[in-house]
Tab-separated table of C-alpha atoms and ligand atoms in Angstrom:
chain	number	residue	atom	x	y	z
A	1	MET	CA	-19.313	-17.948	-9.728
A	2	PRO	CA	-17.346	-15.244	-11.488
A	3	TYR	CA	-15.507	-12.791	-9.236
A	4	ARG	CA	-17.569	-9.644	-8.738
A	5	GLY	CA	-15.290	-7.513	-6.584
A	6	LEU	CA	-14.678	-6.995	-2.884
A	7	LEU	CA	-18.097	-5.794	-1.779
A	8	ALA	CA	-19.786	-8.740	-3.442
A	9	HIS	CA	-17.238	-11.166	-1.998
A	10	TYR	CA	-16.773	-9.908	1.563
A	11	GLY	CA	-19.649	-7.413	1.900
A	12	PRO	CA	-21.380	-9.086	4.881
A	13	LEU	CA	-18.153	-8.751	6.901
A	14	LEU	CA	-17.836	-5.027	6.230
A	15	ASP	CA	-19.586	-2.390	8.303
A	16	LEU	CA	-21.146	-0.386	5.464
A	17	PRO	CA	-24.489	1.469	5.589
A	18	ALA	CA	-27.540	-0.019	3.863
A	19	HIS	CA	-27.553	2.829	1.316
A	20	THR	CA	-24.203	1.655	-0.132
A	21	ARG	CA	-24.330	1.189	-3.927
A	22	PRO	CA	-21.409	-0.948	-5.127
A	23	VAL	CA	-18.919	0.672	-7.482
A	24	THR	CA	-16.257	-1.856	-8.410
A	25	LEU	CA	-13.366	-2.433	-10.790
A	26	LEU	CA	-13.105	-6.038	-9.534
A	27	GLU	CA	-10.332	-4.984	-7.155
A	28	GLY	CA	-8.796	-7.343	-4.601
A	29	ASN	CA	-8.275	-11.092	-5.061
A	30	THR	CA	-4.554	-10.339	-5.473
A	31	PRO	CA	-1.988	-13.153	-5.512
A	32	LEU	CA	-0.064	-14.354	-2.479
A	33	ILE	CA	3.204	-15.287	-4.163
A	34	PRO	CA	5.753	-17.604	-2.500
A	35	ALA	CA	9.183	-15.920	-2.463
A	36	VAL	CA	11.511	-18.878	-2.016
A	37	SER	CA	14.657	-17.290	-3.441
A	38	LEU	CA	14.287	-14.109	-1.418
A	39	ALA	CA	13.661	-16.087	1.784
A	40	ARG	CA	16.862	-18.042	1.115
A	41	GLN	CA	18.764	-14.808	0.502
A	42	LEU	CA	17.548	-13.469	3.852
A	43	GLY	CA	18.921	-16.505	5.677
A	44	GLY	CA	16.337	-19.177	4.959
A	45	GLY	CA	14.478	-21.518	7.258
A	46	PHE	CA	11.152	-19.726	6.972
A	47	GLU	CA	8.253	-19.360	4.551
A	48	LEU	CA	7.856	-16.006	2.840
A	49	TYR	CA	4.916	-14.811	0.769
A	50	ILE	CA	4.404	-11.562	-1.090
A	51	LYS	CA	0.861	-10.179	-1.145
A	52	TYR	CA	1.176	-8.312	-4.415
A	53	GLU	CA	-1.210	-5.392	-4.038
A	54	GLY	CA	0.292	-3.622	-7.035
A	55	LEU	CA	-1.960	-5.869	-9.128
A	56	ASN	CA	-5.100	-4.008	-8.111
A	57	PRO	CA	-6.911	-2.106	-10.920
A	58	THR	CA	-5.122	1.218	-10.404
A	59	GLY	CA	-1.868	-0.393	-9.282
A	60	SER	CA	-2.133	-0.104	-5.502
A	61	PHE	CA	-3.931	-1.407	-2.398
A	62	LYS	CA	-5.912	1.823	-2.176
A	63	ASP	CA	-8.543	0.320	-4.495
A	64	ARG	CA	-9.759	-1.921	-1.653
A	65	GLY	CA	-10.643	1.057	0.474
A	66	MET	CA	-11.832	3.151	-2.430
A	67	THR	CA	-14.460	0.692	-3.661
A	68	ALA	CA	-16.011	0.903	-0.180
A	69	ALA	CA	-15.686	4.685	0.285
A	70	ILE	CA	-16.992	5.575	-3.177
A	71	SER	CA	-19.816	3.021	-2.984
A	72	GLU	CA	-20.987	4.495	0.316
A	73	ALA	CA	-20.676	8.048	-1.008
A	74	LEU	CA	-22.622	7.249	-4.181
A	75	GLY	CA	-25.465	5.725	-2.172
A	76	ARG	CA	-25.609	8.908	-0.086
A	77	GLY	CA	-25.970	11.037	-3.197
A	78	VAL	CA	-22.476	12.528	-3.117
A	79	THR	CA	-21.397	14.157	-6.375
A	80	THR	CA	-17.868	15.348	-5.513
A	81	VAL	CA	-15.071	13.658	-3.565
A	82	ILE	CA	-11.732	15.008	-2.407
A	83	CYS	CA	-8.484	13.642	-0.996
A	84	ALA	CA	-4.940	14.610	-0.154
A	85	SER	CA	-2.440	12.165	-1.530
A	86	THR	CA	1.150	11.183	-2.063
A	87	GLY	CA	-0.193	9.734	-5.333
A	88	ASN	CA	-1.808	6.328	-5.026
A	89	THR	CA	-4.924	7.479	-3.202
A	90	ALA	CA	-5.311	10.178	-5.851
A	91	ALA	CA	-5.223	7.719	-8.746
A	92	SER	CA	-7.584	5.324	-6.986
A	93	ALA	CA	-10.090	8.006	-5.939
A	94	ALA	CA	-10.062	9.419	-9.470
A	95	ALA	CA	-10.733	6.028	-11.056
A	96	TYR	CA	-13.580	5.021	-8.743
A	97	ALA	CA	-15.119	8.486	-8.886
A	98	ALA	CA	-15.031	8.315	-12.691
A	99	ARG	CA	-16.801	4.960	-12.606
A	100	ALA	CA	-19.418	6.346	-10.220
A	101	GLY	CA	-19.976	9.439	-12.372
A	102	MET	CA	-18.607	11.764	-9.687
A	103	LYS	CA	-16.164	14.634	-9.785
A	104	SER	CA	-12.867	14.096	-7.959
A	105	ILE	CA	-10.444	16.671	-6.609
A	106	VAL	CA	-6.974	15.608	-5.465
A	107	LEU	CA	-4.403	17.651	-3.575
A	108	ILE	CA	-0.800	16.541	-3.924
A	109	PRO	CA	2.485	17.836	-2.496
A	110	GLN	CA	4.193	19.837	-5.202
A	111	GLY	CA	6.878	17.950	-7.137
A	112	LYS	CA	6.794	14.905	-4.830
A	113	VAL	CA	4.428	12.571	-6.601
A	114	ALA	CA	5.737	9.758	-8.830
A	115	ALA	CA	4.988	10.038	-12.545
A	116	GLY	CA	2.727	6.989	-12.858
A	117	LYS	CA	0.450	8.212	-10.081
A	118	LEU	CA	0.080	11.755	-11.344
A	119	ALA	CA	-0.546	10.463	-14.860
A	120	GLY	CA	-3.219	8.130	-13.501
A	121	ALA	CA	-5.059	10.866	-11.629
A	122	ILE	CA	-5.067	13.021	-14.771
A	123	ALA	CA	-6.082	10.167	-17.059
A	124	TYR	CA	-9.078	9.314	-14.846
A	125	GLY	CA	-10.180	12.932	-15.009
A	126	ALA	CA	-9.458	14.285	-11.536
A	127	GLN	CA	-8.959	17.969	-10.857
A	128	VAL	CA	-5.352	17.832	-9.695
A	129	ILE	CA	-4.086	20.606	-7.434
A	130	GLN	CA	-0.493	20.873	-6.242
A	131	ILE	CA	0.030	22.276	-2.765
A	132	ASP	CA	3.199	24.206	-2.092
A	133	GLY	CA	3.657	22.160	1.062
A	134	SER	CA	3.670	18.586	2.366
A	135	PHE	CA	1.102	15.784	2.289
A	136	ASP	CA	0.293	16.682	5.888
A	137	ASP	CA	-0.547	20.277	4.882
A	138	ALA	CA	-2.750	18.973	2.078
A	139	LEU	CA	-4.564	16.599	4.443
A	140	THR	CA	-5.340	19.424	6.862
A	141	MET	CA	-6.812	21.412	3.980
A	142	VAL	CA	-9.056	18.659	2.612
A	143	VAL	CA	-10.394	17.932	6.112
A	144	GLU	CA	-11.326	21.602	6.502
A	145	ILE	CA	-12.892	22.021	3.080
A	146	SER	CA	-14.935	18.830	3.381
A	147	ARG	CA	-16.403	20.125	6.668
A	148	LYS	CA	-17.408	23.382	5.065
A	149	HIS	CA	-18.710	22.266	1.673
A	150	PRO	CA	-20.686	19.306	0.294
A	151	ILE	CA	-17.524	17.508	-0.781
A	152	SER	CA	-16.838	14.047	0.659
A	153	LEU	CA	-13.456	13.100	2.044
A	154	VAL	CA	-12.043	9.770	0.829
A	155	ASN	CA	-8.752	9.704	2.717
A	156	SER	CA	-8.387	6.849	5.208
A	157	ILE	CA	-9.854	9.063	7.943
A	158	ASN	CA	-13.072	7.989	6.201
A	159	PRO	CA	-14.076	4.823	8.134
A	160	TYR	CA	-15.308	3.014	5.008
A	161	ARG	CA	-11.776	3.063	3.590
A	162	ILE	CA	-10.696	0.965	6.564
A	163	GLU	CA	-13.664	-1.384	6.120
A	164	GLY	CA	-12.655	-2.023	2.504
A	165	GLN	CA	-8.989	-2.499	3.297
A	166	LYS	CA	-9.738	-5.149	5.944
A	167	THR	CA	-10.409	-7.512	3.031
A	168	ALA	CA	-6.692	-7.966	2.407
A	169	ALA	CA	-6.348	-9.629	5.817
A	170	PHE	CA	-9.302	-11.892	4.995
A	171	GLU	CA	-7.724	-12.885	1.673
A	172	ILE	CA	-4.407	-13.735	3.300
A	173	CYS	CA	-6.071	-15.979	5.892
A	174	ASP	CA	-8.242	-17.611	3.224
A	175	GLY	CA	-5.160	-18.185	1.058
A	176	LEU	CA	-3.068	-19.730	3.831
A	177	GLU	CA	-6.049	-21.326	5.584
A	178	GLN	CA	-4.770	-19.696	8.766
A	179	ALA	CA	-3.264	-16.374	9.836
A	180	PRO	CA	0.463	-15.904	9.142
A	181	ASP	CA	2.934	-15.632	12.049
A	182	TRP	CA	4.156	-12.208	10.947
A	183	LEU	CA	2.870	-9.510	8.646
A	184	CYS	CA	5.339	-6.884	7.362
A	185	LEU	CA	4.111	-3.721	5.686
A	186	PRO	CA	5.022	-0.087	5.001
A	187	VAL	CA	3.417	2.593	7.166
A	188	GLY	CA	2.651	6.115	5.950
A	189	ASN	CA	-0.620	7.692	7.031
A	190	ALA	CA	-1.256	4.429	8.928
A	191	GLY	CA	-4.638	3.537	7.425
A	192	ASN	CA	-3.479	0.223	6.069
A	193	ILE	CA	-1.860	-1.152	9.224
A	194	THR	CA	-5.039	-0.140	11.080
A	195	ALA	CA	-7.192	-1.965	8.535
A	196	TYR	CA	-5.091	-5.146	8.539
A	197	TRP	CA	-5.160	-5.389	12.308
A	198	ALA	CA	-8.936	-4.836	12.388
A	199	GLY	CA	-9.353	-7.457	9.675
A	200	PHE	CA	-7.203	-10.087	11.364
A	201	LYS	CA	-8.964	-9.554	14.689
A	202	GLN	CA	-12.364	-9.841	13.051
A	203	TYR	CA	-11.444	-13.021	11.151
A	204	ASN	CA	-9.800	-14.686	14.158
A	205	ASN	CA	-12.111	-17.510	15.273
A	206	LEU	CA	-14.682	-16.516	12.674
A	207	LYS	CA	-13.153	-18.669	10.001
A	208	TRP	CA	-9.526	-19.361	10.878
A	209	SER	CA	-7.803	-18.990	14.230
A	210	GLY	CA	-4.702	-17.019	15.037
A	211	LEU	CA	-3.314	-13.520	14.825
A	212	PRO	CA	-0.059	-12.346	13.248
A	213	HIS	CA	2.530	-10.115	14.854
A	214	ILE	CA	2.685	-6.895	12.875
A	215	LEU	CA	5.962	-5.341	11.716
A	216	GLY	CA	5.200	-1.823	10.487
A	217	VAL	CA	8.010	-0.105	8.611
A	218	GLN	CA	8.580	3.612	8.067
A	219	ALA	CA	11.298	5.371	6.089
A	220	ALA	CA	13.957	6.815	8.406
A	221	GLY	CA	13.394	10.351	7.084
A	222	ALA	CA	9.647	10.090	7.705
A	223	ALA	CA	9.368	8.025	10.883
A	224	PRO	CA	7.110	9.888	13.332
A	225	LEU	CA	5.852	6.660	14.915
A	226	VAL	CA	9.386	5.509	15.664
A	227	LEU	CA	10.567	8.908	16.890
A	228	GLY	CA	7.445	9.489	18.947
A	229	HIS	CA	6.714	12.935	17.525
A	230	PRO	CA	5.563	14.477	14.215
A	231	VAL	CA	8.176	15.163	11.555
A	232	GLU	CA	7.846	18.670	10.147
A	233	HIS	CA	9.796	18.084	6.934
A	234	PRO	CA	9.590	14.384	6.060
A	235	GLU	CA	11.983	13.271	3.325
A	236	THR	CA	12.415	9.898	1.649
A	237	VAL	CA	12.912	8.349	-1.760
A	238	ALA	CA	9.739	6.380	-0.989
A	239	THR	CA	7.479	9.348	-1.750
A	240	ALA	CA	4.323	7.303	-1.074
A	241	ILE	CA	5.178	7.277	2.637
A	242	ARG	CA	6.661	10.759	2.862
A	243	ILE	CA	4.275	11.593	5.717
A	244	GLY	CA	5.163	13.324	8.988
A	245	LYS	CA	1.854	13.323	10.887
A	246	PRO	CA	-0.010	10.059	10.303
A	247	ALA	CA	-3.769	10.462	10.716
A	248	ARG	CA	-4.106	7.021	12.296
A	249	GLY	CA	-0.782	7.020	14.118
A	250	GLU	CA	-2.298	6.057	17.490
A	251	GLN	CA	-4.044	3.074	15.947
A	252	ALA	CA	-0.834	1.984	14.239
A	253	LEU	CA	0.977	1.977	17.572
A	254	GLU	CA	-1.898	0.022	19.112
A	255	ALA	CA	-1.759	-2.564	16.323
A	256	ALA	CA	1.963	-3.026	16.896
A	257	GLU	CA	1.545	-3.326	20.642
A	258	GLU	CA	-1.554	-5.530	20.716
A	259	SER	CA	-0.035	-7.899	18.166
A	260	ALA	CA	3.273	-8.071	20.047
A	261	GLY	CA	4.932	-6.660	16.956
A	262	ARG	CA	6.677	-3.331	16.399
A	263	ILE	CA	7.167	-0.324	14.176
A	264	ILE	CA	10.685	0.335	12.939
A	265	ALA	CA	12.455	2.589	10.456
A	266	VAL	CA	14.768	1.671	7.567
A	267	SER	CA	17.037	3.856	5.469
A	268	ASP	CA	16.349	4.864	1.878
A	269	GLU	CA	19.357	2.747	0.860
A	270	GLU	CA	17.787	-0.336	2.450
A	271	ILE	CA	14.476	0.382	0.707
A	272	VAL	CA	16.020	0.792	-2.736
A	273	ALA	CA	18.274	-2.249	-2.270
A	274	MET	CA	15.238	-4.373	-1.381
A	275	GLN	CA	13.270	-3.043	-4.341
A	276	LYS	CA	16.092	-4.223	-6.598
A	277	LEU	CA	16.544	-7.578	-4.857
A	278	LEU	CA	12.846	-8.413	-5.068
A	279	ALA	CA	12.713	-7.577	-8.778
A	280	ARG	CA	15.868	-9.525	-9.602
A	281	LEU	CA	15.300	-12.574	-7.421
A	282	GLU	CA	11.553	-12.964	-7.743
A	283	GLY	CA	10.450	-11.024	-10.819
A	284	ILE	CA	8.273	-8.783	-8.664
A	285	TRP	CA	8.791	-5.082	-9.307
A	286	VAL	CA	7.260	-2.763	-6.739
A	287	GLU	CA	7.517	0.945	-6.060
A	288	PRO	CA	10.035	1.950	-3.365
A	289	ALA	CA	7.543	2.377	-0.499
A	290	SER	CA	6.226	-1.098	-1.228
A	291	ALA	CA	9.631	-2.613	-0.565
A	292	ALA	CA	9.788	-1.041	2.904
A	293	GLY	CA	8.034	-3.916	4.686
A	294	LEU	CA	10.511	-6.425	3.299
A	295	ALA	CA	13.425	-4.053	3.930
A	296	GLY	CA	12.292	-3.935	7.555
A	297	LEU	CA	12.191	-7.724	7.750
A	298	ALA	CA	15.697	-7.958	6.261
A	299	HIS	CA	16.888	-5.277	8.693
A	300	GLU	CA	15.564	-7.130	11.728
A	301	ILE	CA	16.932	-10.488	10.618
A	302	ALA	CA	20.384	-8.984	9.921
A	303	ALA	CA	20.390	-7.260	13.310
A	304	GLY	CA	19.616	-10.567	15.031
A	305	LYS	CA	16.381	-9.108	16.410
A	306	PHE	CA	14.073	-11.466	14.643
A	307	ASP	CA	13.862	-15.222	14.896
A	308	ALA	CA	12.386	-16.145	11.536
A	309	ARG	CA	13.000	-19.890	11.844
A	310	GLY	CA	9.951	-21.974	11.055
A	311	ARG	CA	7.783	-18.914	10.691
A	312	ARG	CA	5.277	-18.145	7.989
A	313	ILE	CA	5.761	-14.509	7.019
A	314	VAL	CA	3.667	-12.377	4.673
A	315	ALA	CA	5.024	-9.111	3.270
A	316	ILE	CA	2.606	-6.607	1.762
A	317	CYS	CA	3.833	-5.023	-1.448
A	318	THR	CA	1.434	-2.134	-1.697
A	319	GLY	CA	2.050	-0.633	-5.149
A	320	HIS	CA	3.364	-1.563	-8.596
A	321	GLY	CA	6.848	-0.654	-9.808
A	322	LEU	CA	5.353	1.026	-12.863
A	323	LYS	CA	4.061	3.780	-10.587
A	324	ASP	CA	7.550	5.190	-10.221
A	325	PRO	CA	9.710	4.264	-13.227
A	326	GLU	CA	12.095	7.164	-12.703
A	327	ILE	CA	13.554	5.625	-9.571
A	328	VAL	CA	14.984	2.926	-11.831
A	329	THR	CA	15.833	4.916	-14.943
A	330	GLN	CA	17.353	8.033	-13.406
A	331	GLY	CA	21.112	7.873	-13.278
A	332	MET	CA	21.250	4.499	-15.046
A	333	ASP	CA	23.611	3.722	-17.895
A	334	LYS	CA	21.598	4.018	-21.095
A	335	PRO	CA	21.161	0.639	-22.808
A	336	LYS	CA	23.878	0.124	-25.399
A	337	ILE	CA	23.067	1.058	-28.997
A	338	VAL	CA	24.081	-1.516	-31.564
A	339	ALA	CA	24.095	-1.410	-35.376
A	340	PRO	CA	21.380	-3.631	-36.922
A	341	GLN	CA	23.903	-6.331	-37.843
A	342	LEU	CA	24.348	-9.793	-36.372
A	343	GLN	CA	28.100	-9.391	-35.902
A	344	ALA	CA	27.651	-6.223	-33.858
A	345	LEU	CA	25.090	-7.977	-31.674
A	346	GLU	CA	27.378	-10.961	-31.197
A	347	GLU	CA	30.184	-8.706	-30.091
A	348	VAL	CA	27.988	-7.155	-27.406
A	349	ILE	CA	26.521	-10.401	-26.126
A	350	LEU	CA	29.498	-12.738	-26.444
A	351	GLY	CA	32.277	-10.200	-25.922
B	401	AN7	C1	2.535	2.266	-2.140
B	401	AN7	O1	-1.658	7.725	-1.612
B	401	AN7	O2	-0.873	7.985	1.716
B	401	AN7	O3	-0.011	3.777	5.965
B	401	AN7	O4	-1.870	9.420	-0.299
B	401	AN7	O5	0.992	4.567	-1.609
B	401	AN7	O6	-2.203	3.382	4.815
B	401	AN7	O7	-0.919	5.491	4.409
B	401	AN7	C2	-0.158	6.312	0.221
B	401	AN7	C3	0.335	5.424	1.112
B	401	AN7	C4	2.230	2.295	1.508
B	401	AN7	C5	1.179	3.687	3.215
B	401	AN7	N1	2.552	1.960	0.257
B	401	AN7	O8	-0.120	3.311	3.554
B	401	AN7	C6	-1.501	8.270	-0.514
B	401	AN7	C7	-0.838	7.539	0.572
B	401	AN7	C8	2.146	2.705	-0.785
B	401	AN7	C9	1.372	3.858	-0.553
B	401	AN7	C10	1.480	3.407	1.791
B	401	AN7	C11	1.064	4.230	0.761
B	401	AN7	P1	-0.862	4.021	4.755
């Protein structure tokens, strides 16, 4: 049977109302790519897989949650949706709303959204509004306005977003024919870690047995769950997770505790170094936030706090590198310009 998207594939396992009317871009079904060279570089002796969520239709994992949230909203007769976003939710909401024939409004923190995400939201026809404040300010505003007006909220506070995002855990278990030992992923507003943990718990004993330990990773400048208090002015190169008051923070901490895992922070330098390593060793280019899970794994292994030997580890790479090209091109040496003559080319290549 041809693939017909997440609701068609995993619908019976998702808690969605009967009125739900599927809106799909055939999201999900993303590859689980063995990363042999990277595992060796990190010390070896374990199996490492990358769940490459950047290959979803709008370039991030948000599409899993958005197919569910927009499908539910459409069935309820909703005509306008709204979200606050560091960029990926905005692009995803805009695309699925377009497909459903709805209007979308997205609030983004001024000047802190990567080019590929902003361009996406505009291309899909969203009304884009910049807030002279943080993501957290924008989230507070969309919650308030959606209570007051007939505009539906599609941030991960919306329970159907979590239902949709559980499917990534199902796919991983189906791909490995068991749960992995560890799951490493970035944590921002904490919807995704909540969804994975719910998904793994639901699938345990239903189809395959076992539960992973969860390693959630925040950026050091935006690490409220590590610090134990909100961060008023979060700052990180990984703008996707530049979030100081995660909406599902409590659930993220529960997921870490129940799974006998943990939530840690890594520096921007570690994040950018891992982004580069992954691209150069494995040919997988992800946006900075998406490298945070792996950066956290590397951090723990290097600190001797993690016994990886014999383990099967899955790292979630949440968004595509094309979302944020400037991280790579800014400050780089411009590629050399060569005259259109063979000799000039030979000089450059052969020295
Ligand atoms: C690439 O788009 O919050 O912990 O508004 O874009 O579920 O928030 C994005 C989050 C990780 C963190 N990786 O996931 C938004 C937004 C990427 C992301 C996260 C985000 P959550």
